[in-house]
Backbone as a chain_set.jsonl record, in Angstrom:
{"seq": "XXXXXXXXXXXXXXXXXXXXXXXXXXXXXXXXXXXXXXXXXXXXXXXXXXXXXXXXXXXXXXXXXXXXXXXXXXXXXXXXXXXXXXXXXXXXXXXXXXXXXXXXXXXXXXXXXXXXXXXXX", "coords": {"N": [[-8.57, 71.236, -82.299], [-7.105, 69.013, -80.242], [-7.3, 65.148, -81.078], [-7.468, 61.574, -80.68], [-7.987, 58.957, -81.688], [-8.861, 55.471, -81.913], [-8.661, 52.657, -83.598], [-9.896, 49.284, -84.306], [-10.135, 46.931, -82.95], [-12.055, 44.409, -81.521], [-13.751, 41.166, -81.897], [-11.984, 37.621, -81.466], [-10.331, 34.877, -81.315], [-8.671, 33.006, -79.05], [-5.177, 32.727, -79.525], [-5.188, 34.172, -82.152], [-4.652, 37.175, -83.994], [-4.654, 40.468, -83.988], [-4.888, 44.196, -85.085], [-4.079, 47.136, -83.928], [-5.148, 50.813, -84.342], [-4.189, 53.722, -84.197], [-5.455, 57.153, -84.686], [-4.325, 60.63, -84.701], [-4.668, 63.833, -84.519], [-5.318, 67.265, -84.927], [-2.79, 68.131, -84.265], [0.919, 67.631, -85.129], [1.958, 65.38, -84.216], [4.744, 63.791, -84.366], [6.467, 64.629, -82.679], [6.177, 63.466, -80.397], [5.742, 60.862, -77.575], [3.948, 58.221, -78.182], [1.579, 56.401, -76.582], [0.102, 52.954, -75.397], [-2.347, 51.276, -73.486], [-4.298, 49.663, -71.33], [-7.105, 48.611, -70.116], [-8.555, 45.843, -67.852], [-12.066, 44.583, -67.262], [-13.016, 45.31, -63.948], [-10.198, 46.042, -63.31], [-7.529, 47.96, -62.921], [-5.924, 50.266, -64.966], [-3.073, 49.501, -67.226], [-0.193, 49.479, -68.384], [0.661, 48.963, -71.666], [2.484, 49.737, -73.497], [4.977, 51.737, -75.048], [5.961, 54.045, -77.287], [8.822, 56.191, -78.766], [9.246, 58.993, -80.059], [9.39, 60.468, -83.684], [12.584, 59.992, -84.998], [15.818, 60.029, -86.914], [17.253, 57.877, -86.535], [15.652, 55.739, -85.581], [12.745, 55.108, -83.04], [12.384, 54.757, -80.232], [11.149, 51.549, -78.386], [9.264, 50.577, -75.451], [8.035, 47.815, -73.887], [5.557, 45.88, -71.435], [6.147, 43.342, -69.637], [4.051, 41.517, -69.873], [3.159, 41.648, -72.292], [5.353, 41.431, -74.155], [7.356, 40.135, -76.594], [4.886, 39.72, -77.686], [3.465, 41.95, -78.77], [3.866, 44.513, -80.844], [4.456, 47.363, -81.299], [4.019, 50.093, -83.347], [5.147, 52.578, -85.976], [3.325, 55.303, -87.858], [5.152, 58.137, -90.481], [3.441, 60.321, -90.32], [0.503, 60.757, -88.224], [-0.116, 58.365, -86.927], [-0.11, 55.618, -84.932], [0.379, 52.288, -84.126], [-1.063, 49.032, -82.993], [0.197, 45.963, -83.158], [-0.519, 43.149, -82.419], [-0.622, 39.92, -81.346], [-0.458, 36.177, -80.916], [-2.662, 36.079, -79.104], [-4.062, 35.996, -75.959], [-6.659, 34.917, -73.534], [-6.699, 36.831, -71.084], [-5.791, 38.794, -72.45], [-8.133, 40.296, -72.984], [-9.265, 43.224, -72.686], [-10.233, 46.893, -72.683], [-8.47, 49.073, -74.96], [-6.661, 51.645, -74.812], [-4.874, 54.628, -76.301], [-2.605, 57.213, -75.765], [-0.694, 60.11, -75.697], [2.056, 61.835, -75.1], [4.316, 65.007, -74.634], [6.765, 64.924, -73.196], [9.564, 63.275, -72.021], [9.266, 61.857, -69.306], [6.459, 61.958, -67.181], [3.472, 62.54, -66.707], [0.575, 61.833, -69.436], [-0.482, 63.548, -71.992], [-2.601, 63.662, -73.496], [-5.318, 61.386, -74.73], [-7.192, 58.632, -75.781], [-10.745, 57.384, -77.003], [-11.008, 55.016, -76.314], [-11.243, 51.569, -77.0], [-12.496, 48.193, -77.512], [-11.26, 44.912, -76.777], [-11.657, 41.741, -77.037], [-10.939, 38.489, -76.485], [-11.685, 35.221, -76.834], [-11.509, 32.108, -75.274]], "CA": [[-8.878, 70.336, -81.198], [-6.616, 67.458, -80.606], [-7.817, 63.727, -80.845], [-7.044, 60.251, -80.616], [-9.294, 57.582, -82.395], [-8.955, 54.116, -81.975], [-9.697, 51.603, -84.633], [-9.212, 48.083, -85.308], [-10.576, 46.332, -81.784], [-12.939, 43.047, -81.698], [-13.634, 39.979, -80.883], [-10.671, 37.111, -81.763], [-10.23, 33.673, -80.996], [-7.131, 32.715, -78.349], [-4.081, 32.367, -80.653], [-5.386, 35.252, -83.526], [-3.9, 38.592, -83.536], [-5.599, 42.223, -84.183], [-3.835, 45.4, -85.325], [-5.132, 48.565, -83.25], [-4.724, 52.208, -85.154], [-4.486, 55.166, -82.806], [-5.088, 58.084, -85.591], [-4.216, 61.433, -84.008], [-5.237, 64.969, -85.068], [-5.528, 68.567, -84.194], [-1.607, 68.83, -83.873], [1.771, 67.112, -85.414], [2.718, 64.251, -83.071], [5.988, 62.958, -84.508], [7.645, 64.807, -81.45], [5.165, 62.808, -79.094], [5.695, 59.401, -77.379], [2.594, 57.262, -78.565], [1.783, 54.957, -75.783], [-0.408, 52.179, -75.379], [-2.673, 51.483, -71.905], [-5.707, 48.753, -71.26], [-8.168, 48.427, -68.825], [-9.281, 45.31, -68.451], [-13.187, 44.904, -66.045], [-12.47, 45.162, -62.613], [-8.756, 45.779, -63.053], [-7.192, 49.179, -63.134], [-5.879, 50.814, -66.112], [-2.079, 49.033, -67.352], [1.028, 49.844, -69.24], [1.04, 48.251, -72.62], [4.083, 49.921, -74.308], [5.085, 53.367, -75.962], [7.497, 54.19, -78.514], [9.489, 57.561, -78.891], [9.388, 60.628, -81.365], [10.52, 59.949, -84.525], [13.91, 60.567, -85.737], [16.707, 59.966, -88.25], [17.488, 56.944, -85.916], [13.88, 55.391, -85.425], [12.285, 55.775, -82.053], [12.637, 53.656, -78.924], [10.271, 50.811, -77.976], [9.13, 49.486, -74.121], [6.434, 46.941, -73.678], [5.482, 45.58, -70.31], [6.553, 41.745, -69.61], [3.146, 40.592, -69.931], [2.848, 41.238, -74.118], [6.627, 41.592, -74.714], [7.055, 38.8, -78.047], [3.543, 39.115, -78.669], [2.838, 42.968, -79.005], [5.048, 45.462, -81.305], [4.148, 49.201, -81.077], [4.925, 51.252, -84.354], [4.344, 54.718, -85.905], [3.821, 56.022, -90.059], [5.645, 59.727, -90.426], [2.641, 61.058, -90.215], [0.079, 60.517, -87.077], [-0.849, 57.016, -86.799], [0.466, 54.931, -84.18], [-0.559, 50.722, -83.792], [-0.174, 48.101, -81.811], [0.377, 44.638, -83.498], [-1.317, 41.815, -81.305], [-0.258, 38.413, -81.896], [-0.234, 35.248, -79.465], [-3.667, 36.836, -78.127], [-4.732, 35.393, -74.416], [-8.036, 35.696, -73.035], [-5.869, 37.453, -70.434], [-5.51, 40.419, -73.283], [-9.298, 41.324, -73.303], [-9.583, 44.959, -72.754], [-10.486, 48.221, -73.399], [-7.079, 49.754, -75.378], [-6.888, 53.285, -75.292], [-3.923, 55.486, -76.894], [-2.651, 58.326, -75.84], [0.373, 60.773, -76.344], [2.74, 63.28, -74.046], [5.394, 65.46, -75.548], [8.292, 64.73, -72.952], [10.039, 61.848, -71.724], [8.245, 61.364, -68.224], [5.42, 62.86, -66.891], [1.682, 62.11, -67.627], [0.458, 61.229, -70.777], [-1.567, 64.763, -72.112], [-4.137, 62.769, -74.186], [-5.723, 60.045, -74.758], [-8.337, 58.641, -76.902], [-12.153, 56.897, -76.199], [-10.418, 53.218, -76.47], [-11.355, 50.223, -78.414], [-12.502, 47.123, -76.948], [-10.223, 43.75, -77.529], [-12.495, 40.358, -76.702], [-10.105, 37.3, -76.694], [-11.987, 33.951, -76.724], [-10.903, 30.77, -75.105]], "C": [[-8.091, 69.046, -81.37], [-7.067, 66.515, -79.954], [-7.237, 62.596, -81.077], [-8.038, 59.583, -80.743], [-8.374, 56.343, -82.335], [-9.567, 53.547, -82.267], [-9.411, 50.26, -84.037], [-9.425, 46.655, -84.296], [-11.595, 45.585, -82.399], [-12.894, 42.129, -81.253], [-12.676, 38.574, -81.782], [-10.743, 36.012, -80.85], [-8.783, 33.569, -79.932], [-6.388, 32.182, -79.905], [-4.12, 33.226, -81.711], [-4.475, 36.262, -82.823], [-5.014, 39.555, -84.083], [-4.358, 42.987, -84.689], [-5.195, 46.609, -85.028], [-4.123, 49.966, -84.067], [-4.885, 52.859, -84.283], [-3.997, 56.395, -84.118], [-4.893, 59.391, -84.386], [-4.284, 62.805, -84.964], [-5.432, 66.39, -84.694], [-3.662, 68.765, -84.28], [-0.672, 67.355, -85.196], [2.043, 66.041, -83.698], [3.929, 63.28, -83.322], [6.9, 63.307, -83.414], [6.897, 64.322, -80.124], [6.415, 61.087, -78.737], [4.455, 59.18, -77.632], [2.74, 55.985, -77.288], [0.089, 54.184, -75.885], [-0.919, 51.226, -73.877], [-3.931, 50.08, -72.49], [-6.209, 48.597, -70.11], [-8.857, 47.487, -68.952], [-10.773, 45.451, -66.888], [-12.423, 44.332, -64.98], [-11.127, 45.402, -61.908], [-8.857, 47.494, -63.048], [-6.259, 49.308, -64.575], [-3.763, 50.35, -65.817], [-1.212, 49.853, -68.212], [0.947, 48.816, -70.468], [2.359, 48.605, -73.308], [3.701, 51.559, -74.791], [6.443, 53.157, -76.692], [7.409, 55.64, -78.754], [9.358, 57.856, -80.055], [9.935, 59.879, -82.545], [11.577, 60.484, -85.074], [14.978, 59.369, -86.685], [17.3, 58.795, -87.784], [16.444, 56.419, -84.969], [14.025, 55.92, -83.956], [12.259, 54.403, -81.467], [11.286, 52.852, -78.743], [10.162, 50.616, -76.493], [7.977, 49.317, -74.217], [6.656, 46.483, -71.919], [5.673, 44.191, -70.854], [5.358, 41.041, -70.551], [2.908, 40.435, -71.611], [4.033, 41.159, -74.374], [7.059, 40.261, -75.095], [5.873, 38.835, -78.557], [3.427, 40.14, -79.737], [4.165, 43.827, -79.67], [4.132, 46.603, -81.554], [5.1, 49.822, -82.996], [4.317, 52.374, -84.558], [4.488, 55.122, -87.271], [4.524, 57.291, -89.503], [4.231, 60.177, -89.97], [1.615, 60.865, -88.76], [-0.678, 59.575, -86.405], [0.129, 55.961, -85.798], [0.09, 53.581, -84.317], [0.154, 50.228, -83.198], [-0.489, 46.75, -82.501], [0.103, 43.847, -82.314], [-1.703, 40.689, -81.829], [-0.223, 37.526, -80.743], [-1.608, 35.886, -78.807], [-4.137, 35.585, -77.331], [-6.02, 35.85, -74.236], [-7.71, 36.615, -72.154], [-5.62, 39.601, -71.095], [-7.027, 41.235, -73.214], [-9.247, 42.414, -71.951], [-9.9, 46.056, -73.281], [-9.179, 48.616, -73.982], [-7.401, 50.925, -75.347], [-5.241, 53.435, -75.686], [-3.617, 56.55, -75.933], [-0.926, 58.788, -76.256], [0.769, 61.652, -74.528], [4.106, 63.533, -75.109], [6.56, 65.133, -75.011], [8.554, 63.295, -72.267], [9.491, 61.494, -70.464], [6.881, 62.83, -68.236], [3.835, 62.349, -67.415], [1.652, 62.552, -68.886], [-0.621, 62.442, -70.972], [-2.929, 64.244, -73.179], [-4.417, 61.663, -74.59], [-7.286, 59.44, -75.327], [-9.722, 57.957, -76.036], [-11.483, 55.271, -76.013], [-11.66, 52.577, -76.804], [-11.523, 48.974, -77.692], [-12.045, 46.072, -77.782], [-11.264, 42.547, -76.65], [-11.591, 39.33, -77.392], [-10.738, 36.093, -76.204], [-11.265, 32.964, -76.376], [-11.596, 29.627, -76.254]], "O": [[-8.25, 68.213, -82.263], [-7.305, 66.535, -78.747], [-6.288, 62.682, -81.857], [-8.972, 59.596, -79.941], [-7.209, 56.368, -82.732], [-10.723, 53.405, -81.868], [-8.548, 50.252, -83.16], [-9.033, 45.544, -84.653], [-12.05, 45.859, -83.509], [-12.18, 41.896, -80.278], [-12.815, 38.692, -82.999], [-11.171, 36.162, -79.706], [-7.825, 34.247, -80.302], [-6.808, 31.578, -80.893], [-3.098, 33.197, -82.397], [-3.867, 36.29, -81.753], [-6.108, 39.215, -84.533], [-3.192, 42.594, -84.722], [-6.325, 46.87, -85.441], [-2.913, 50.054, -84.271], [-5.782, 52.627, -83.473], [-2.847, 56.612, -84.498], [-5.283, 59.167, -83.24], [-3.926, 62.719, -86.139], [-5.988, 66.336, -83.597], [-3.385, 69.961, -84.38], [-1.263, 66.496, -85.851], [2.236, 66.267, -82.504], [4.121, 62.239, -82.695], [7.885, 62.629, -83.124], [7.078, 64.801, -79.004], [7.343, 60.551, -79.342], [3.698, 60.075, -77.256], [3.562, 55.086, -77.114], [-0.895, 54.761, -76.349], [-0.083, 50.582, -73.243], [-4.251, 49.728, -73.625], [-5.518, 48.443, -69.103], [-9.769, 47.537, -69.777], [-10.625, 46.115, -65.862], [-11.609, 43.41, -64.93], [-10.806, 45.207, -60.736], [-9.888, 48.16, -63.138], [-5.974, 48.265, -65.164], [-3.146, 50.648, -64.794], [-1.629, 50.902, -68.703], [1.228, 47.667, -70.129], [3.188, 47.751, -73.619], [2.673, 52.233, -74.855], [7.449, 52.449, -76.652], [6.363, 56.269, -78.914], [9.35, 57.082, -81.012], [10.715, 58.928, -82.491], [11.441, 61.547, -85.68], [14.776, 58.186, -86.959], [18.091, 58.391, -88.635], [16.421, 56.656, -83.761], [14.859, 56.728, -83.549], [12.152, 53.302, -82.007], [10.262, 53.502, -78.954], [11.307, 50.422, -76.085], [7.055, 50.087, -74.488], [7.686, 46.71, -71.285], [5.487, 43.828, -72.015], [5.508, 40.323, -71.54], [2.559, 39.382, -72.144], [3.99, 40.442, -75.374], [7.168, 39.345, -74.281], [5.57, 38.245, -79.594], [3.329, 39.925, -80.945], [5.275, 43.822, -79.138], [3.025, 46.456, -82.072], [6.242, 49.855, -83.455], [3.467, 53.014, -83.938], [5.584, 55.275, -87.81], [4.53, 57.534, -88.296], [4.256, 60.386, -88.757], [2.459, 60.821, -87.865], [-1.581, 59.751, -85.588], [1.221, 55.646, -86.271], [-1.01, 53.652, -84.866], [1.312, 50.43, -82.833], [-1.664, 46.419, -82.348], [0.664, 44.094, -81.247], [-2.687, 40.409, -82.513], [0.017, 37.999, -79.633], [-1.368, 36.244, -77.654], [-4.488, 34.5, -77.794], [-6.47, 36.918, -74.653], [-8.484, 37.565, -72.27], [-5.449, 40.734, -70.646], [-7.144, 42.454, -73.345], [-9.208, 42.303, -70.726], [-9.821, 46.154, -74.506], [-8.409, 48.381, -73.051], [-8.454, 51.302, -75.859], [-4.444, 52.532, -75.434], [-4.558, 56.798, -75.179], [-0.132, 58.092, -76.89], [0.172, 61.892, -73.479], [4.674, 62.805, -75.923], [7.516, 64.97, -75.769], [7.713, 62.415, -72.082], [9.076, 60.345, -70.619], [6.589, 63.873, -68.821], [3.43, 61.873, -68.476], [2.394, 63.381, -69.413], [-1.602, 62.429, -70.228], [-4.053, 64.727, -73.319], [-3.488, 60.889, -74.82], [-8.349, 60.03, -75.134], [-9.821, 57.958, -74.809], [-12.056, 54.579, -75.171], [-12.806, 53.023, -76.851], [-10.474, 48.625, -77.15], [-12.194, 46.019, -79.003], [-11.476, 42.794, -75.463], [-11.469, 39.272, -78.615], [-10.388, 35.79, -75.064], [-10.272, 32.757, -77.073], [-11.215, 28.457, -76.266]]}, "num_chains": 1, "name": "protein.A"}
């Protein structure tokens, strides 16, 4: 059965950072994109960033405007994805979820319970 857990969410002062874990399981996901989504209340569900497969010449990054300098996306060999969150806005609180797809477009085939982020003014 494959899963996506998300750790590492809380509550954080404006100006702190977090580091979110997206473990993954049931399968190999080094030939995945790992992306990174938030929902915050009332809003609809966003683009935070994904980063590509890994290979012998790392794997590609895109963030959306709104974290891009704050937020860096990485990935161990093995099936752990995070999202570094620095510069945090009250603007950032959301739910984070994870998920994965195997090819370069197309919907994202899973996706975890997400992780709530609370950013204090």
């Amino acid at each position: 059965q494959v899963q996506l857990v998300e750790s590492g969410g809380g509550l954080v002062q404006a100006g702190g950072s977090l580091r979110l874990s997206c473990a993954a399981s049931g399968r190999t996901f080094s030939s995945y994109i790992m992306a990174w989504f938030r929902q915050a209340p009332g809003k609809e569900r966003e683009f935070v960033g994904n980063i590509g497969p890994i290979s012998r010449s790392g794997s590609f990054t895109n963030y959306a405007d709104s974290v891009k300098g704050r937020f860096t996306i990485s990935r161990d060999a093995k099936n752990t994805a995070y999202l570094e969150m620095n510069s945090l806005k009250p603007e950032d609180t959301a739910v984070y979820y994870c998920a994965a797809r195997l090819h370069l477009v197309g919907n994202y085939d899973y996706w975890g319970q997400g992780t709530q982020v609370t950013v204090s003014s």
